[in-house]
Amino acid sequence: MSALLEVAGLEVAYGAVRAVKGVDLVLHAGEIRVILGANGAGKTSILKAIFGLVKPRAGRIAFQGQELRGLEPHEVGSRGVAWVPEGRQIWATLTVRQNLVMGAFVNNKRAAVERRMAELFDRFPILAERRSQLAGSLSGGEQQMLAIARALMAEPKLLLMDEPSLGLAPLIIRRVFDLVREINASGISILMVEQNARQSLRVANWAYLLENGAIAGSGSPAALASTEEIRRVYLGG
Amino acid sequence: MEQLIQHVINGAMVGSTYAVVAVGFALTFSVLRVINVAHPEVFMLAMFTGLVVVQALTQNFLIVLVIAATAALVAGLAIERAVLRPLRRADLLMPMIATAGVSVFLQYGVQGVAGPDELRFPRILPFAPLEVGAITVTSLQLITFGIAVLILLACSFYVRRTRWGLAARAVAERPDIAATFGVNVSRVAQITVGLSSFMAGAAGVGIAVLYGSAWSFVGLLYGLKSWVCMLVAGNRHIEAVMLVGIMLGILEALTTAYVSSSFRDAVAFVVLIVVLYKRPDGLFGSYSY
């Protein structure tokens, strides 16, 4: 099976600090893969490097066989990659509707935008109710729904999710991960970075363990969950 | 009472041109996150371009306005490409110092060509006084005010109702996120600087015709006052910057009339100090950086 996303030998550094050290990872079409790691392990740097928001020092990043390194972030965004950033980062001063319109900035045919928005309003009725409200006035959970819906407006082939459970109530976290599964079932591949191993291993097909910027292990969720380190550090066992 | 109304009207006329320059300044700051110190010099360049066009080509106000504003647009885009873009990821101080250099270069460059004194700008608009009771407004004032209002409305429409205006607001709040959704931030920066410069250019011609003069250092005070308008209003809503620009013009006119003309230019800074003391984010809020 050919890879949708292939990252090889990725190195990211901020000055003298090496945040990502020779990371290799692969994601096939239709999969959910998760990168597990503690704060500061380099998870977000990998996603930012994929998007061109930080310039890698070395390595290659291929999406559908084409190199992404050297592209500007808006060019990566135009190729079918969307993201749900850490801490939501919705546009607080725009309305819910305007956030969604901006999500479809690349594929902006009016009829298509309205159709997608109607579909998403069906899936997220709370956003439909609040469509004219400023996004900054939504609760944390609602903002996460908006961040996910905004990314879906781009009709991506690949969705990058950066700690979608961060700062949310347990009930909402469960809903978010159910949603991850639903989105994946609709044909969108997902690469997620998370600290919540319990929930992310529940939905992922494959998981990587990132420690100090390097891959310390990888495997199926069942295999990884049975390792001593994952149980001790991430699953509280 | 009539006198008070007269001063308010005169102040609003001048304030509308402050508003046009200040909105451009605020747009550039919000979207590019740079203080473009050279922005008022674009306004000054338009004045002199207008003067050259009037002397060499035509006295048709509309043609003068369009040519001068276009020259300002070209100058603004050149500054964006040559100075602002290479420094986009640099610390806030770097583009500020770099554009201050451009500003000084343009001021002294124009002074070198046009001389240190104010030059007379021919009156290319009719000066017919219109009287309503004891209040007098000239057609010149009305036309320049009308143009300023039209420009402000068009700018507001662009920011609120167009796709690229929405993108500009998204970039102003979260540039990286906007980029990952396919927004070409460099393009947004170009459009913003181009629009701001065109507006400043139009305001420059308006002021030159209104006061009948052009001067190479005119941008200094306009620049400072634009900055004050943005800081007092906050940069989140351009309509607030417009309002503060007009209010500042009125306040200056009232100060001149009832206190002393010596204090006219100090008013803006007194207001700034008071507002920043009470509301550091400005009266109507600012984007957080």
Short mmCIF file of C-alpha atoms in Angstrom, two decimals:
data_model
loop_
_atom_site.label_atom_id
_atom_site.label_comp_id
_atom_site.label_asym_id
_atom_site.label_seq_id
_atom_site.Cartn_x
_atom_site.Cartn_y
_atom_site.Cartn_z
CA MET A 1 0.00 0.00 0.00
CA SER A 2 1.49 3.38 -0.96
CA ALA A 3 1.87 5.98 1.75
CA LEU A 4 -0.30 9.09 1.81
CA LEU A 5 2.24 10.83 4.04
CA GLU A 6 5.82 9.79 4.46
CA VAL A 7 8.23 11.57 6.78
CA ALA A 8 11.83 10.43 6.71
CA GLY A 9 14.83 11.58 8.76
CA LEU A 10 13.04 14.73 9.89
CA GLU A 11 15.19 17.11 11.91
CA VAL A 12 13.83 20.32 13.43
CA ALA A 13 15.91 22.65 15.55
CA TYR A 14 15.27 25.97 17.26
CA GLY A 15 18.70 27.54 17.46
CA ALA A 16 20.93 25.05 19.21
CA VAL A 17 18.00 23.02 20.57
CA ARG A 18 17.16 19.92 18.51
CA ALA A 19 13.39 19.45 18.90
CA VAL A 20 12.96 16.61 16.38
CA LYS A 21 15.76 14.12 15.80
CA GLY A 22 15.58 12.00 12.69
CA VAL A 23 11.92 11.06 12.86
CA ASP A 24 10.53 8.55 10.35
CA LEU A 25 6.83 7.96 10.10
CA VAL A 26 4.30 6.80 7.56
CA LEU A 27 0.54 7.17 7.18
CA HIS A 28 -1.47 5.23 4.63
CA ALA A 29 -4.71 6.44 3.11
CA GLY A 30 -7.67 5.74 5.39
CA GLU A 31 -5.64 5.37 8.56
CA ILE A 32 -5.59 7.10 11.92
CA ARG A 33 -2.10 7.27 13.36
CA VAL A 34 -1.20 8.84 16.63
CA ILE A 35 2.08 10.21 17.94
CA LEU A 36 2.16 9.87 21.71
CA GLY A 37 4.53 11.96 23.74
CA ALA A 38 4.93 14.16 26.76
CA ASN A 39 5.06 17.96 26.70
CA GLY A 40 8.12 19.16 24.84
CA ALA A 41 8.72 15.81 23.13
CA GLY A 42 8.59 17.49 19.71
CA LYS A 43 5.07 16.41 18.63
CA THR A 44 3.85 19.85 17.55
CA SER A 45 7.15 20.58 15.80
CA ILE A 46 6.54 17.58 13.52
CA LEU A 47 3.11 18.91 12.52
CA LYS A 48 4.48 22.42 12.03
CA ALA A 49 7.26 21.06 9.86
CA ILE A 50 4.72 19.21 7.69
CA PHE A 51 2.88 22.51 7.22
CA GLY A 52 6.03 24.51 6.54
CA LEU A 53 5.46 26.65 9.63
CA VAL A 54 8.93 25.70 10.79
CA LYS A 55 11.71 24.92 8.35
CA PRO A 56 13.19 21.47 8.95
CA ARG A 57 16.96 21.22 9.14
CA ALA A 58 16.94 17.88 7.31
CA GLY A 59 14.71 15.07 6.10
CA ARG A 60 11.91 14.69 3.63
CA ILE A 61 8.15 15.06 3.89
CA ALA A 62 6.19 13.54 1.03
CA PHE A 63 2.43 13.89 0.65
CA GLN A 64 0.88 11.75 -2.10
CA GLY A 65 4.42 11.20 -3.33
CA GLN A 66 5.17 14.91 -3.65
CA GLU A 67 7.74 16.73 -1.53
CA LEU A 68 6.23 19.33 0.82
CA ARG A 69 9.53 20.70 2.13
CA GLY A 70 10.22 24.14 0.76
CA LEU A 71 6.54 24.93 0.21
CA GLU A 72 4.88 27.87 1.95
CA PRO A 73 2.16 26.98 4.49
CA HIS A 74 -0.61 28.22 2.18
CA GLU A 75 0.67 25.93 -0.57
CA VAL A 76 0.56 22.93 1.76
CA GLY A 77 -2.95 23.97 2.82
CA SER A 78 -3.99 24.06 -0.84
CA ARG A 79 -2.93 20.44 -1.38
CA GLY A 80 -5.52 18.78 0.76
CA VAL A 81 -3.95 18.96 4.22
CA ALA A 82 -5.89 20.66 7.01
CA TRP A 83 -5.21 20.95 10.69
CA VAL A 84 -6.87 21.25 14.03
CA PRO A 85 -4.26 23.17 16.00
CA GLU A 86 -3.40 22.81 19.64
CA GLY A 87 -5.60 24.97 21.87
CA ARG A 88 -8.22 25.29 19.06
CA GLN A 89 -6.90 28.64 17.79
CA ILE A 90 -10.20 29.57 16.19
CA TRP A 91 -10.55 33.17 15.05
CA ALA A 92 -12.15 34.62 18.15
CA THR A 93 -13.02 37.96 16.53
CA LEU A 94 -14.84 36.33 13.61
CA THR A 95 -18.25 34.72 13.83
CA VAL A 96 -18.73 30.95 13.76
CA ARG A 97 -19.91 31.21 10.17
CA GLN A 98 -16.94 33.35 9.14
CA ASN A 99 -14.57 30.83 10.72
CA LEU A 100 -16.14 28.13 8.58
CA VAL A 101 -15.99 30.28 5.45
CA MET A 102 -12.28 30.82 6.10
CA GLY A 103 -11.87 27.06 6.49
CA ALA A 104 -12.99 26.75 2.87
CA PHE A 105 -10.71 29.53 1.64
CA VAL A 106 -9.08 27.23 -0.89
CA ASN A 107 -12.24 25.57 -2.23
CA ASN A 108 -14.43 28.61 -2.15
CA LYS A 109 -17.14 28.06 -4.75
CA ARG A 110 -20.18 29.58 -3.08
CA ALA A 111 -22.58 26.69 -3.65
CA ALA A 112 -20.04 24.14 -2.47
CA VAL A 113 -19.26 26.19 0.65
CA GLU A 114 -22.94 26.47 1.53
CA ARG A 115 -23.47 22.74 0.98
CA ARG A 116 -20.53 21.79 3.18
CA MET A 117 -21.59 24.25 5.83
CA ALA A 118 -25.12 22.81 5.84
CA GLU A 119 -23.66 19.30 6.27
CA LEU A 120 -21.48 20.44 9.14
CA PHE A 121 -24.35 22.29 10.80
CA ASP A 122 -26.26 18.98 10.69
CA ARG A 123 -23.33 17.24 12.34
CA PHE A 124 -22.71 20.05 14.85
CA PRO A 125 -26.14 21.54 15.69
CA ILE A 126 -24.60 23.74 18.38
CA LEU A 127 -22.57 25.53 15.72
CA ALA A 128 -25.70 26.06 13.65
CA GLU A 129 -27.36 27.63 16.66
CA ARG A 130 -24.40 29.92 17.24
CA ARG A 131 -23.49 30.66 13.64
CA SER A 132 -23.77 34.44 14.06
CA GLN A 133 -21.99 34.55 17.41
CA LEU A 134 -18.36 35.59 17.77
CA ALA A 135 -16.32 32.40 18.02
CA GLY A 136 -14.48 33.75 21.05
CA SER A 137 -17.72 33.58 23.03
CA LEU A 138 -18.06 29.78 22.63
CA SER A 139 -17.16 27.33 25.41
CA GLY A 140 -13.95 25.28 25.15
CA GLY A 141 -15.79 22.22 23.86
CA GLU A 142 -17.73 24.24 21.31
CA GLN A 143 -14.53 25.90 20.14
CA GLN A 144 -13.00 22.47 19.61
CA MET A 145 -16.04 21.45 17.53
CA LEU A 146 -15.59 24.65 15.53
CA ALA A 147 -11.87 23.99 15.03
CA ILE A 148 -12.70 20.51 13.71
CA ALA A 149 -15.57 21.77 11.53
CA ARG A 150 -13.36 24.55 10.16
CA ALA A 151 -10.75 22.00 9.11
CA LEU A 152 -13.43 19.82 7.49
CA MET A 153 -14.62 22.80 5.44
CA ALA A 154 -11.34 22.47 3.53
CA GLU A 155 -12.41 18.94 2.41
CA PRO A 156 -8.98 17.57 3.28
CA LYS A 157 -7.48 14.23 2.37
CA LEU A 158 -5.31 14.42 5.47
CA LEU A 159 -6.24 15.96 8.79
CA LEU A 160 -3.51 16.84 11.29
CA MET A 161 -4.84 17.06 14.83
CA ASP A 162 -2.73 18.60 17.56
CA GLU A 163 -3.83 17.46 21.03
CA PRO A 164 -7.57 17.64 20.33
CA SER A 165 -8.34 16.63 23.93
CA LEU A 166 -6.26 19.34 25.57
CA GLY A 167 -8.14 21.31 28.23
CA LEU A 168 -11.51 19.63 27.64
CA ALA A 169 -13.90 17.98 30.11
CA PRO A 170 -13.86 14.13 30.08
CA LEU A 171 -17.30 13.90 28.50
CA ILE A 172 -16.30 16.23 25.68
CA ILE A 173 -13.02 14.34 25.17
CA ARG A 174 -14.95 11.15 24.53
CA ARG A 175 -17.15 12.97 22.02
CA VAL A 176 -14.08 14.40 20.26
CA PHE A 177 -12.52 10.96 19.84
CA ASP A 178 -15.80 9.50 18.61
CA LEU A 179 -15.81 12.31 16.11
CA VAL A 180 -12.26 11.44 15.03
CA ARG A 181 -13.52 7.97 14.22
CA GLU A 182 -16.54 9.32 12.31
CA ILE A 183 -14.37 11.69 10.29
CA ASN A 184 -12.02 8.86 9.44
CA ALA A 185 -14.96 6.68 8.40
CA SER A 186 -15.90 9.37 5.89
CA GLY A 187 -12.58 8.77 4.12
CA ILE A 188 -10.27 11.30 5.71
CA SER A 189 -6.89 10.08 6.96
CA ILE A 190 -5.77 11.45 10.32
CA LEU A 191 -2.41 12.05 11.92
CA MET A 192 -2.88 13.03 15.54
CA VAL A 193 -0.48 14.00 18.27
CA GLU A 194 -1.76 13.38 21.78
CA GLN A 195 -0.93 12.91 25.42
CA ASN A 196 -4.19 11.14 26.12
CA ALA A 197 -3.04 7.61 25.32
CA ARG A 198 -6.16 5.89 26.58
CA GLN A 199 -8.51 7.65 24.17
CA SER A 200 -6.17 7.99 21.22
CA LEU A 201 -5.17 4.32 21.28
CA ARG A 202 -8.89 3.52 21.27
CA VAL A 203 -9.32 5.08 17.82
CA ALA A 204 -5.87 4.74 16.18
CA ASN A 205 -4.68 2.07 13.75
CA TRP A 206 -1.06 2.64 14.61
CA ALA A 207 0.85 4.59 17.22
CA TYR A 208 4.30 6.11 17.58
CA LEU A 209 5.94 6.92 20.89
CA LEU A 210 8.00 10.10 20.77
CA GLU A 211 10.60 10.82 23.44
CA ASN A 212 12.96 13.79 23.42
CA GLY A 213 12.34 14.38 19.73
CA ALA A 214 13.02 10.80 18.59
CA ILE A 215 10.75 7.83 17.93
CA ALA A 216 11.19 5.49 20.89
CA GLY A 217 8.78 2.85 19.68
CA SER A 218 5.84 2.15 17.40
CA GLY A 219 3.22 -0.48 16.85
CA SER A 220 -0.44 -1.33 16.84
CA PRO A 221 -2.41 0.21 19.73
CA ALA A 222 -2.87 -3.21 21.31
CA ALA A 223 0.83 -4.00 21.16
CA LEU A 224 1.87 -0.56 22.39
CA ALA A 225 -0.69 -0.53 25.22
CA SER A 226 0.75 -3.75 26.54
CA THR A 227 4.27 -2.34 26.89
CA GLU A 228 5.37 -1.55 30.41
CA GLU A 229 6.36 2.06 29.65
CA ILE A 230 3.10 3.05 28.01
CA ARG A 231 1.14 1.48 30.84
CA ARG A 232 3.21 3.20 33.47
CA VAL A 233 3.53 6.66 31.88
CA TYR A 234 0.36 7.06 29.85
CA LEU A 235 -2.25 4.64 31.10
CA GLY A 236 -1.70 5.06 34.80
CA GLY A 237 -1.06 1.37 35.28
CA MET B 1 -24.37 77.68 19.40
CA GLU B 2 -24.01 78.22 15.64
CA GLN B 3 -20.35 78.93 16.21
CA LEU B 4 -19.89 75.66 18.06
CA ILE B 5 -21.59 73.76 15.24
CA GLN B 6 -19.38 75.57 12.73
CA HIS B 7 -16.25 74.46 14.60
CA VAL B 8 -17.51 70.89 14.86
CA ILE B 9 -18.18 70.79 11.10
CA ASN B 10 -14.75 72.26 10.27
CA GLY B 11 -13.12 69.78 12.63
CA ALA B 12 -14.98 66.84 11.13
CA MET B 13 -13.79 67.85 7.65
CA VAL B 14 -10.14 67.76 8.72
CA GLY B 15 -10.72 64.74 10.95
CA SER B 16 -12.03 62.72 8.03
CA THR B 17 -8.59 62.99 6.38
CA TYR B 18 -6.91 61.94 9.64
CA ALA B 19 -9.27 58.98 9.63
CA VAL B 20 -8.27 57.94 6.10
CA VAL B 21 -4.55 57.99 6.90
CA ALA B 22 -5.05 56.39 10.32
CA VAL B 23 -7.15 53.52 8.96
CA GLY B 24 -4.41 52.68 6.48
CA PHE B 25 -1.89 52.81 9.26
CA ALA B 26 -4.02 50.58 11.49
CA LEU B 27 -4.74 48.09 8.69
CA THR B 28 -1.05 47.71 7.98
CA PHE B 29 -0.24 47.30 11.65
CA SER B 30 -3.01 44.76 12.24
CA VAL B 31 -2.33 42.58 9.23
CA LEU B 32 1.45 42.82 8.88
CA ARG B 33 2.19 43.46 12.56
CA VAL B 34 4.58 46.21 11.62
CA ILE B 35 4.59 49.91 12.33
CA ASN B 36 5.13 51.37 8.89
CA VAL B 37 6.70 54.69 9.81
CA ALA B 38 6.98 55.54 6.11
CA HIS B 39 3.19 55.39 5.61
CA PRO B 40 2.69 59.18 6.04
CA GLU B 41 5.45 59.82 3.49
CA VAL B 42 3.37 57.97 0.93
CA PHE B 43 0.70 60.55 1.73
CA MET B 44 3.28 63.33 1.17
CA LEU B 45 4.48 61.78 -2.11
CA ALA B 46 0.89 61.85 -3.38
CA MET B 47 0.68 65.57 -2.57
CA PHE B 48 3.73 66.31 -4.69
CA THR B 49 2.68 63.93 -7.45
CA GLY B 50 -0.63 65.78 -7.49
CA LEU B 51 1.21 69.09 -7.69
CA VAL B 52 3.29 67.91 -10.65
CA VAL B 53 0.19 66.62 -12.42
CA VAL B 54 -1.64 69.90 -11.83
CA GLN B 55 1.28 71.95 -13.14
CA ALA B 56 2.15 69.73 -16.09
CA LEU B 57 -0.97 67.89 -17.14
CA THR B 58 -4.41 68.83 -15.96
CA GLN B 59 -6.40 70.66 -13.31
CA ASN B 60 -9.17 68.07 -13.37
CA PHE B 61 -9.44 67.11 -9.68
CA LEU B 62 -10.57 63.55 -10.31
CA ILE B 63 -7.70 62.79 -12.68
CA VAL B 64 -5.20 64.40 -10.27
CA LEU B 65 -6.64 62.35 -7.42
CA VAL B 66 -6.47 59.04 -9.30
CA ILE B 67 -2.92 59.59 -10.61
CA ALA B 68 -1.58 60.75 -7.23
CA ALA B 69 -3.28 57.93 -5.30
CA THR B 70 -1.95 55.41 -7.82
CA ALA B 71 1.56 56.83 -7.36
CA ALA B 72 1.09 56.40 -3.61
CA LEU B 73 -0.03 52.81 -4.19
CA VAL B 74 3.09 52.06 -6.24
CA ALA B 75 5.31 53.67 -3.59
CA GLY B 76 3.58 51.68 -0.84
CA LEU B 77 3.99 48.39 -2.73
CA ALA B 78 7.67 49.18 -3.32
CA ILE B 79 8.16 49.73 0.42
CA GLU B 80 6.33 46.48 1.18
CA ARG B 81 8.44 44.48 -1.25
CA ALA B 82 11.81 46.05 -0.52
CA VAL B 83 11.61 46.64 3.22
CA LEU B 84 8.65 45.03 4.98
CA ARG B 85 8.60 41.60 3.37
CA PRO B 86 12.25 40.73 3.99
CA LEU B 87 11.74 41.67 7.64
CA ARG B 88 8.40 39.93 8.14
CA ARG B 89 9.60 37.44 10.72
CA ALA B 90 11.92 39.91 12.41
CA ASP B 91 11.34 41.62 15.73
CA LEU B 92 8.82 44.49 15.71
CA LEU B 93 11.60 47.05 16.07
CA MET B 94 13.43 46.07 12.88
CA PRO B 95 10.77 47.05 10.31
CA MET B 96 9.98 50.11 12.42
CA ILE B 97 13.58 51.33 12.22
CA ALA B 98 13.89 50.33 8.56
CA THR B 99 10.73 52.22 7.56
CA ALA B 100 11.85 55.18 9.67
CA GLY B 101 14.94 55.20 7.42
CA VAL B 102 12.73 55.14 4.33
CA SER B 103 10.69 57.96 5.84
CA VAL B 104 13.71 60.20 6.41
CA PHE B 105 15.04 59.38 2.96
CA LEU B 106 11.75 60.40 1.33
CA GLN B 107 11.36 63.57 3.40
CA TYR B 108 14.83 64.85 2.57
CA GLY B 109 14.71 63.49 -0.96
CA VAL B 110 11.58 65.49 -1.73
CA GLN B 111 12.97 68.49 0.13
CA GLY B 112 16.08 68.28 -2.05
CA VAL B 113 13.94 68.49 -5.18
CA ALA B 114 11.09 70.77 -4.07
CA GLY B 115 12.92 72.94 -1.53
CA PRO B 116 12.38 73.39 2.21
CA ASP B 117 9.37 75.72 2.01
CA GLU B 118 5.71 74.95 1.60
CA LEU B 119 4.67 75.05 -2.03
CA ARG B 120 1.35 76.51 -3.09
CA PHE B 121 -1.10 73.88 -4.32
CA PRO B 122 -3.46 75.43 -6.87
CA ARG B 123 -7.12 75.50 -5.92
CA ILE B 124 -8.49 72.99 -8.40
CA LEU B 125 -11.88 72.67 -6.72
CA PRO B 126 -14.56 75.35 -6.56
CA PHE B 127 -14.64 77.39 -3.37
CA ALA B 128 -18.31 78.35 -3.36
CA PRO B 129 -19.58 79.00 0.18
CA LEU B 130 -22.86 77.35 1.08
CA GLU B 131 -24.69 79.01 3.93
CA VAL B 132 -27.24 77.37 6.20
CA GLY B 133 -28.27 79.98 8.75
CA ALA B 134 -25.08 81.22 10.35
CA ILE B 135 -23.14 78.10 9.34
CA THR B 136 -20.92 78.20 6.27
CA VAL B 137 -19.46 75.22 4.47
CA THR B 138 -17.48 75.54 1.26
CA SER B 139 -17.98 73.24 -1.68
CA LEU B 140 -14.26 72.48 -1.39
CA GLN B 141 -14.75 71.21 2.14
CA LEU B 142 -17.79 69.21 1.14
CA ILE B 143 -16.07 67.51 -1.79
CA THR B 144 -12.95 66.52 0.19
CA PHE B 145 -15.13 65.33 3.08
CA GLY B 146 -17.34 63.37 0.67
CA ILE B 147 -14.32 61.68 -0.87
CA ALA B 148 -12.91 60.80 2.55
CA VAL B 149 -16.24 59.29 3.61
CA LEU B 150 -16.50 57.33 0.35
CA ILE B 151 -13.01 55.94 0.84
CA LEU B 152 -13.78 54.98 4.44
CA LEU B 153 -17.03 53.25 3.43
CA ALA B 154 -15.25 51.36 0.65
CA CYS B 155 -12.54 50.29 3.08
CA SER B 156 -15.11 49.12 5.61
CA PHE B 157 -16.92 47.20 2.86
CA TYR B 158 -13.66 45.55 1.81
CA VAL B 159 -12.81 44.44 5.35
CA ARG B 160 -16.32 43.31 6.32
CA ARG B 161 -17.84 41.98 3.10
CA THR B 162 -15.16 40.61 0.80
CA ARG B 163 -13.26 37.33 0.79
CA TRP B 164 -9.86 38.99 0.93
CA GLY B 165 -11.05 41.38 3.61
CA LEU B 166 -12.12 38.42 5.73
CA ALA B 167 -8.73 36.83 5.03
CA ALA B 168 -7.05 40.05 6.17
CA ARG B 169 -8.92 39.88 9.48
CA ALA B 170 -8.00 36.21 9.86
CA VAL B 171 -4.33 37.06 9.18
CA ALA B 172 -4.52 39.96 11.64
CA GLU B 173 -5.65 37.61 14.41
CA ARG B 174 -3.75 34.40 13.60
CA PRO B 175 -1.45 34.61 10.60
CA ASP B 176 -0.07 31.06 10.85
CA ILE B 177 -3.50 29.50 11.07
CA ALA B 178 -4.75 31.59 8.14
CA ALA B 179 -1.76 30.42 6.10
CA THR B 180 -2.48 26.76 6.80
CA PHE B 181 -5.98 27.26 5.43
CA GLY B 182 -4.52 28.40 2.13
CA VAL B 183 -4.32 32.15 2.67
CA ASN B 184 -1.25 33.59 0.96
CA VAL B 185 -0.11 35.93 3.72
CA SER B 186 2.26 37.81 1.40
CA ARG B 187 -0.62 38.49 -0.97
CA VAL B 188 -2.80 39.75 1.88
CA ALA B 189 0.08 41.98 3.00
CA GLN B 190 0.43 43.40 -0.52
CA ILE B 191 -3.27 44.08 -0.86
CA THR B 192 -3.36 45.71 2.56
CA VAL B 193 -0.38 47.97 1.97
CA GLY B 194 -1.64 48.79 -1.53
CA LEU B 195 -5.08 49.72 -0.23
CA SER B 196 -3.66 51.72 2.69
CA SER B 197 -1.29 53.60 0.40
CA PHE B 198 -3.99 54.37 -2.15
CA MET B 199 -6.17 55.74 0.64
CA ALA B 200 -3.31 57.81 2.06
CA GLY B 201 -2.60 59.13 -1.42
CA ALA B 202 -6.19 60.22 -1.91
CA ALA B 203 -6.16 61.89 1.52
CA GLY B 204 -2.88 63.63 0.63
CA VAL B 205 -4.40 65.25 -2.45
CA GLY B 206 -7.51 66.16 -0.46
CA ILE B 207 -5.45 67.90 2.23
CA ALA B 208 -3.25 69.64 -0.35
CA VAL B 209 -6.31 71.07 -2.09
CA LEU B 210 -8.05 71.91 1.19
CA TYR B 211 -5.09 73.82 2.65
CA GLY B 212 -3.67 74.94 -0.70
CA SER B 213 -0.15 73.75 0.09
CA ALA B 214 2.30 70.87 -0.16
CA TRP B 215 5.31 70.35 2.10
CA SER B 216 7.92 67.63 2.32
CA PHE B 217 7.60 67.24 6.11
CA VAL B 218 3.79 67.21 6.22
CA GLY B 219 3.86 63.49 6.97
CA LEU B 220 5.52 63.92 10.35
CA LEU B 221 2.52 65.26 12.20
CA TYR B 222 0.03 63.23 10.18
CA GLY B 223 1.97 60.10 10.97
CA LEU B 224 2.01 60.79 14.68
CA LYS B 225 -1.68 61.64 14.72
CA SER B 226 -2.53 58.48 12.76
CA TRP B 227 -0.61 56.50 15.28
CA VAL B 228 -2.49 58.22 18.09
CA CYS B 229 -5.86 57.46 16.41
CA MET B 230 -4.97 53.78 16.16
CA LEU B 231 -3.73 53.53 19.74
CA VAL B 232 -6.72 55.42 21.14
CA ALA B 233 -9.27 53.36 19.18
CA GLY B 234 -7.42 50.04 19.39
CA ASN B 235 -6.77 48.20 16.13
CA ARG B 236 -9.54 45.61 16.28
CA HIS B 237 -12.24 47.62 14.50
CA ILE B 238 -11.29 49.93 11.66
CA GLU B 239 -14.59 51.79 12.08
CA ALA B 240 -13.43 52.76 15.57
CA VAL B 241 -10.20 54.17 14.11
CA MET B 242 -12.31 56.17 11.62
CA LEU B 243 -14.48 57.53 14.41
CA VAL B 244 -11.49 58.52 16.54
CA GLY B 245 -9.89 60.25 13.52
CA ILE B 246 -12.98 62.38 13.00
CA MET B 247 -13.32 63.05 16.74
CA LEU B 248 -9.70 64.15 16.89
CA GLY B 249 -10.28 66.67 14.10
CA ILE B 250 -13.28 68.05 15.99
CA LEU B 251 -11.36 68.22 19.26
CA GLU B 252 -8.54 70.10 17.58
CA ALA B 253 -10.95 72.58 16.02
CA LEU B 254 -12.60 73.19 19.39
CA THR B 255 -9.21 73.61 21.08
CA THR B 256 -8.16 76.13 18.46
CA ALA B 257 -11.42 78.04 18.86
CA TYR B 258 -11.85 78.00 22.62
CA VAL B 259 -8.36 77.49 24.10
CA SER B 260 -5.49 78.40 21.81
CA SER B 261 -4.22 77.31 18.43
CA SER B 262 -0.85 76.70 20.10
CA PHE B 263 -2.36 73.70 21.86
CA ARG B 264 -4.01 72.25 18.76
CA ASP B 265 -1.38 69.65 17.99
CA ALA B 266 -0.90 68.73 21.64
CA VAL B 267 -4.54 67.63 22.08
CA ALA B 268 -4.00 64.29 20.35
CA PHE B 269 -1.23 63.35 22.72
CA VAL B 270 -3.13 64.39 25.85
CA VAL B 271 -6.01 62.16 24.70
CA LEU B 272 -3.56 59.34 24.05
CA ILE B 273 -2.04 59.55 27.51
CA VAL B 274 -5.43 59.58 29.22
CA VAL B 275 -6.83 56.69 27.16
CA LEU B 276 -3.76 54.49 27.50
CA TYR B 277 -3.71 55.11 31.22
CA LYS B 278 -7.30 53.92 31.56
CA ARG B 279 -7.50 51.40 28.68
CA PRO B 280 -4.14 50.12 27.42
CA ASP B 281 -5.87 48.12 24.65
CA GLY B 282 -7.55 51.25 23.30
CA LEU B 283 -11.20 52.25 23.58
CA PHE B 284 -12.52 49.45 21.35
CA GLY B 285 -9.95 46.67 21.90
CA SER B 286 -6.86 45.44 20.10
CA TYR B 287 -5.64 42.14 18.72
CA SER B 288 -3.30 40.49 21.17
CA TYR B 289 0.15 39.63 19.84
#
